[in-house]
Short mmCIF file of C-alpha atoms in Angstrom, two decimals:
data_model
loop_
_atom_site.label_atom_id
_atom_site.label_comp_id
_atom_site.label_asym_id
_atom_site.label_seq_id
_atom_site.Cartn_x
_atom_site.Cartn_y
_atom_site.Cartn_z
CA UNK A 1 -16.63 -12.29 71.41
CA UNK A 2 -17.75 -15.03 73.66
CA UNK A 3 -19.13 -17.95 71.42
CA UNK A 4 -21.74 -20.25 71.79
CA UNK A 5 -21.74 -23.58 71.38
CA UNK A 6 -25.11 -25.42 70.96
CA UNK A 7 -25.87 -29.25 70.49
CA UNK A 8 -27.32 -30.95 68.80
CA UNK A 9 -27.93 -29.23 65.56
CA UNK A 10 -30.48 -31.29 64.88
CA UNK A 11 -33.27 -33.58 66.36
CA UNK A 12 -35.98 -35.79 65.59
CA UNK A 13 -38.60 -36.78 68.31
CA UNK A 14 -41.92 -38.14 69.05
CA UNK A 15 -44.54 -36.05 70.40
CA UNK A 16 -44.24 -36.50 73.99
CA UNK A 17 -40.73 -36.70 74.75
CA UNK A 18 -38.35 -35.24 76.30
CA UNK A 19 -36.09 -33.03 74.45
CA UNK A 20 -32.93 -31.72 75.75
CA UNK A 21 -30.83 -29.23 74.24
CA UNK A 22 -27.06 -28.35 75.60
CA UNK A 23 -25.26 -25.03 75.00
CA UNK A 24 -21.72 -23.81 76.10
CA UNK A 25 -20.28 -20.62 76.27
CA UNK A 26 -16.33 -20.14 75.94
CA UNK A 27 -15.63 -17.99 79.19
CA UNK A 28 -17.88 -17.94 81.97
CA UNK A 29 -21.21 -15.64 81.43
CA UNK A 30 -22.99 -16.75 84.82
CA UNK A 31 -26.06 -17.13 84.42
CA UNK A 32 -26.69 -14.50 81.83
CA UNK A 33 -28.41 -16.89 79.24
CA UNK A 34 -31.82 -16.59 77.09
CA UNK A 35 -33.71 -19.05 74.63
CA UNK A 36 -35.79 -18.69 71.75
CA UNK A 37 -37.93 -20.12 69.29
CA UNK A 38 -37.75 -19.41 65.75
CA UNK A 39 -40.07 -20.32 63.31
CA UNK A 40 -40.36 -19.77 59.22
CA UNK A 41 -42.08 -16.34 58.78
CA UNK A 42 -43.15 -15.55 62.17
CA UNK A 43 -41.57 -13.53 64.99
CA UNK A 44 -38.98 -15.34 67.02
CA UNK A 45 -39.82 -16.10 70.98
CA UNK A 46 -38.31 -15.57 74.04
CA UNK A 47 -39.15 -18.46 75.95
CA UNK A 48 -36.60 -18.33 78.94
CA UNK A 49 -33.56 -15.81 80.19
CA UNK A 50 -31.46 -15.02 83.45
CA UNK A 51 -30.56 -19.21 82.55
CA UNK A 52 -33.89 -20.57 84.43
CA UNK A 53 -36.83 -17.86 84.30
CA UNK A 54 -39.86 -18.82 82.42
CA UNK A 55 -40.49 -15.99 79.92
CA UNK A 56 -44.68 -15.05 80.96
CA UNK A 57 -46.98 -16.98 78.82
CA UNK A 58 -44.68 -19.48 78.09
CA UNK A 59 -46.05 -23.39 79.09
CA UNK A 60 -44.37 -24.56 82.27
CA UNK A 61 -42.98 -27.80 79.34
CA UNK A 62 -39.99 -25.70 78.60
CA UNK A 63 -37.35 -25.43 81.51
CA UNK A 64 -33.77 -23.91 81.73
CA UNK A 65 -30.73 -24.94 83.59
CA UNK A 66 -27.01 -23.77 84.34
CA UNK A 67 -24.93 -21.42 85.39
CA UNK A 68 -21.32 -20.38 84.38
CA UNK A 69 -20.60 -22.03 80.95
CA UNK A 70 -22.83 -24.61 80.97
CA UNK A 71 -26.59 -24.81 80.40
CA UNK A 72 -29.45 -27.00 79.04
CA UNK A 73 -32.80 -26.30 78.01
CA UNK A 74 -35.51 -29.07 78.34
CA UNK A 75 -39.10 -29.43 76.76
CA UNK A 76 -40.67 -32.22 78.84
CA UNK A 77 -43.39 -33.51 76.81
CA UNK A 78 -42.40 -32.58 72.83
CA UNK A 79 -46.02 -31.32 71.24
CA UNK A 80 -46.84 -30.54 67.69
CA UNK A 81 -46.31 -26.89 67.84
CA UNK A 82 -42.93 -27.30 69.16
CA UNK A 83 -41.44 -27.61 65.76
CA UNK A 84 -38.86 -25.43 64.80
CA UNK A 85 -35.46 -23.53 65.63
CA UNK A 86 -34.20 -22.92 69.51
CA UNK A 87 -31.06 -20.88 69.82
CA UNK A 88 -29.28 -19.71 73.34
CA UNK A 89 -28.27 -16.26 73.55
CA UNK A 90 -25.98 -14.75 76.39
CA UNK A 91 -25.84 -11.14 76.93
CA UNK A 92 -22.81 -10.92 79.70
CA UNK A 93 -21.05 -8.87 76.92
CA UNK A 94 -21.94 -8.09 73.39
CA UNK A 95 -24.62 -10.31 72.51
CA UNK A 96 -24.19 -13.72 70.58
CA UNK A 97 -26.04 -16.95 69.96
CA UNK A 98 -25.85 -20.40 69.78
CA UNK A 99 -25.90 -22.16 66.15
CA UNK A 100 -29.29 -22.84 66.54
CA UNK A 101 -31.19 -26.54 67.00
CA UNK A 102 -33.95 -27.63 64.56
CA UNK A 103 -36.64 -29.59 66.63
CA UNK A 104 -38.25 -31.60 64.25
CA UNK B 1 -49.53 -5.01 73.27
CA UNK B 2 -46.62 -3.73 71.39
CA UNK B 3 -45.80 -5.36 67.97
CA UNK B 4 -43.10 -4.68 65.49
CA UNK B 5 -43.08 -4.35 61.73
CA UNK B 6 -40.53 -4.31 59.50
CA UNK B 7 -40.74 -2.72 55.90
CA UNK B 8 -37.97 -1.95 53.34
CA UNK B 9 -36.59 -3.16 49.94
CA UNK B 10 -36.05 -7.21 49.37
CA UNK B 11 -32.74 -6.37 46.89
CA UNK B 12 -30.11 -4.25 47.49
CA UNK B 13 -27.20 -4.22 45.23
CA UNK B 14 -23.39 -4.61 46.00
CA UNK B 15 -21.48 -1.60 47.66
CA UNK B 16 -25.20 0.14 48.00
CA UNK B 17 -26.68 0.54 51.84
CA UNK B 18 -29.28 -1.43 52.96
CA UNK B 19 -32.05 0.86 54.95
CA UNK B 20 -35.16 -1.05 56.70
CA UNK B 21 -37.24 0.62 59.09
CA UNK B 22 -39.02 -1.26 62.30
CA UNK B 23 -42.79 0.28 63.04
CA UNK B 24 -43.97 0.00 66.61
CA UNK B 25 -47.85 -0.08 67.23
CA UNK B 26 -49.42 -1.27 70.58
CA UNK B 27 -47.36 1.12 72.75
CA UNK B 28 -44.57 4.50 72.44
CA UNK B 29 -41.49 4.13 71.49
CA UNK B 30 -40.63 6.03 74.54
CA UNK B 31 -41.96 4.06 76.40
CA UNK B 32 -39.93 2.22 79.66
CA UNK B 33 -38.68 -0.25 77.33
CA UNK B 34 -35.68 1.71 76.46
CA UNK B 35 -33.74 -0.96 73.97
CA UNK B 36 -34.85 -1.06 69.87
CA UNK B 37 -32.58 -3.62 68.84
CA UNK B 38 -31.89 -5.02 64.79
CA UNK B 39 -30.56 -8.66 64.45
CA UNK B 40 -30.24 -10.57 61.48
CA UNK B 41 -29.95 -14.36 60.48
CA UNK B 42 -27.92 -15.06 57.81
CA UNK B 43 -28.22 -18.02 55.64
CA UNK B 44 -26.67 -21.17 57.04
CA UNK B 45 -25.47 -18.79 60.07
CA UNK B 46 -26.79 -18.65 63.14
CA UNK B 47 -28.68 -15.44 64.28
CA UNK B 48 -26.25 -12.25 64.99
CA UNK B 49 -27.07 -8.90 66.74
CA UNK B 50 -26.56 -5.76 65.02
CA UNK B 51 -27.03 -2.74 67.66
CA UNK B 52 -29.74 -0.92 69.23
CA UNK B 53 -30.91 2.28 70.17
CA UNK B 54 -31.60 3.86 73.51
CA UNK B 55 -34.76 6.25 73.32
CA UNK B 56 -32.69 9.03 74.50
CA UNK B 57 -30.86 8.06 70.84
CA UNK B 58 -27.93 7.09 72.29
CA UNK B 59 -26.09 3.70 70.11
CA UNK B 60 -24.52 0.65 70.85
CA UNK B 61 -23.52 -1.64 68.05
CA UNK B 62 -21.64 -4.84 67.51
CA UNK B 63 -18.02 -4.29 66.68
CA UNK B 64 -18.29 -6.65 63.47
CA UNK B 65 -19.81 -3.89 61.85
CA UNK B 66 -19.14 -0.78 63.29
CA UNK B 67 -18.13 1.54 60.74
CA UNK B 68 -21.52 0.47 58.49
CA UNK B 69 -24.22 0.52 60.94
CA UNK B 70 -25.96 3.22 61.54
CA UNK B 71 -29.48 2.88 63.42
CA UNK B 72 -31.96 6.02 64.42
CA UNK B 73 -35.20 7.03 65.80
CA UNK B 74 -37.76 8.91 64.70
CA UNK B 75 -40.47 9.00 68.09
CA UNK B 76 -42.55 11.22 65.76
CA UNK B 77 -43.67 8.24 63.59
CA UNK B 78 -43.09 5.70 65.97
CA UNK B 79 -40.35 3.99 64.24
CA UNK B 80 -36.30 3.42 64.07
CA UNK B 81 -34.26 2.40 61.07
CA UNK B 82 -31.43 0.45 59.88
CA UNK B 83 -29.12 1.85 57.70
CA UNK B 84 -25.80 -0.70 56.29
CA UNK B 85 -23.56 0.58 54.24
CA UNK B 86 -21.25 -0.97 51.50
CA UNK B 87 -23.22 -4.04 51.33
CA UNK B 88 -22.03 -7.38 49.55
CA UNK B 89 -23.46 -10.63 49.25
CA UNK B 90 -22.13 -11.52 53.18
CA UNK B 91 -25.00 -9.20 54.48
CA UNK B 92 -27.59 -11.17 52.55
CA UNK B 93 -30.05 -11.95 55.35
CA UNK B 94 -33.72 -11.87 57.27
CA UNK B 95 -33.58 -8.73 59.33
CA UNK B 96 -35.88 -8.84 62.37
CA UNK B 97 -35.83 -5.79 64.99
CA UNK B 98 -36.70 -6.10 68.26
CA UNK B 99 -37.60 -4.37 72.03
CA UNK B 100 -35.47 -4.88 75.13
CA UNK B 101 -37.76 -7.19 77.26
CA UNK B 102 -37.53 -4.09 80.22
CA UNK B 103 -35.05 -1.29 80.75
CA UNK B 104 -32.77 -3.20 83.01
CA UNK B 105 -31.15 -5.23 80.28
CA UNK B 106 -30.81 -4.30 76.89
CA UNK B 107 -29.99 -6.93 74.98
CA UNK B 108 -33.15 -9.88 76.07
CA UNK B 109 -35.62 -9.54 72.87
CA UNK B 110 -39.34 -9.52 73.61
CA UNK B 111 -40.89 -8.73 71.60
CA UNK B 112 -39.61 -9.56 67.98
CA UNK B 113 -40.98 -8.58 64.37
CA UNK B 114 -41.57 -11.11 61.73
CA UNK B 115 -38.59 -10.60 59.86
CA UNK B 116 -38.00 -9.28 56.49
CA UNK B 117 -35.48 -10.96 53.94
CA UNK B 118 -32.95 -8.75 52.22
CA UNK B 119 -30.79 -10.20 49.39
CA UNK B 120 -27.90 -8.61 48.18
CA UNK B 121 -27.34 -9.01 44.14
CA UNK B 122 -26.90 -6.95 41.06
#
């Protein structure tokens, strides 16, 4: 299995800030990379795959970078409804995710 | 647009199988979004994916528990299940299933259900 390695695990920020969230896979998965949202009792969200492509309907705040093992995910400007868990997710080979980062 | 649903029982005890089943509305199960996945986010784990189902019925699931899985269709009812067999207290988890987010890859989610929480306990 490739495995995914996310930092940090945790964060605290101010609304309006910039958050940025690292993950990095153990062999190279090019730029075959996702991220989601999760939140207590609701539906998880794709907000970004293929490392860099805004998912539609997603706010133009959240961004994606990398390519090989290495990737970040940014929110720009942190807002209240940003709370909650963002994993990364590659799907080169059998699907795994990150350990997850609680945006608090 | 399509959501996801899904249903089954919150305890299941050791050795038993765990059986959930994922209701589409919004749009057919055959339709060009060819991937039904199940995941499932253990406690204190991070999320893992179990398998999915191509409409045609065809399977793919993750080798850490092939052997248990078994998922299925029924386009009838507009719904595919989850079945896990010889359960223990490691498969205590929220189960969420999921649709491929197009049919060129399988394995992006969009969209996702809610999630339902199964424990495993006598």
């Amino acid at each position: 299995d490739i495995q995914m390695t996310q930092s940090p695990s945790s964060l605290s920020a101010f609304v309006g800030d910039r958050v940025i969230i690292t993950c990095q896979a153990s062999q190279d998965i090019t730029n075959s990379l996702s991220w989601y949202q999760e939140k207590p009792g609701k539906a998880p969200k794709l907000l970004i795959y293929d490392s860099s492509t805004l998912h539609s309907g997603v706010p133009s705040r959240f961004s994606g970078r990398g390519s090989g093992t290495e990737f970040t995910f940014t929110i720009s400007s942190l807002q209240p409804d940003d709370v909650g868990t963002y994993y990364c997710q590659q799907y080169e080979n059998v699907p795994t995710f990150g350990g997850g980062t609680k945006v608090q | 647009q399509v959501q996801l649903q899904e249903s089954g029982p919150g305890v299941v005890k050791p050795s038993q199988t765990l059986s959930l089943t994922c209701t589409v509305s919004g749009g057919s199960i055959n339709s060009g979004y060819p991937y039904w996945s199940w995941i499932r986010h253990r406690p204190g784990e991070g999320l893992e994916w179990i398998g999915y189902i191509y409409y045609s019925g065809a399977t793919h699931y993750n080798p850490t528990l092939r052997g248990r899985v078994l998922i299925s269709l029924d386009t009838s009812k507009n719904q595919f299940s989850l079945n896990l067999g010889s359960v223990s207290a490691a498969d205590t988890a929220i189960y969420y299933c999921a649709r491929s987010k197009d049919a060129l890859n399988p394995t992006i989610f969009d969209p996702w259900g809610q999630g339902t929480m199964v424990s495993v306990s006598s």
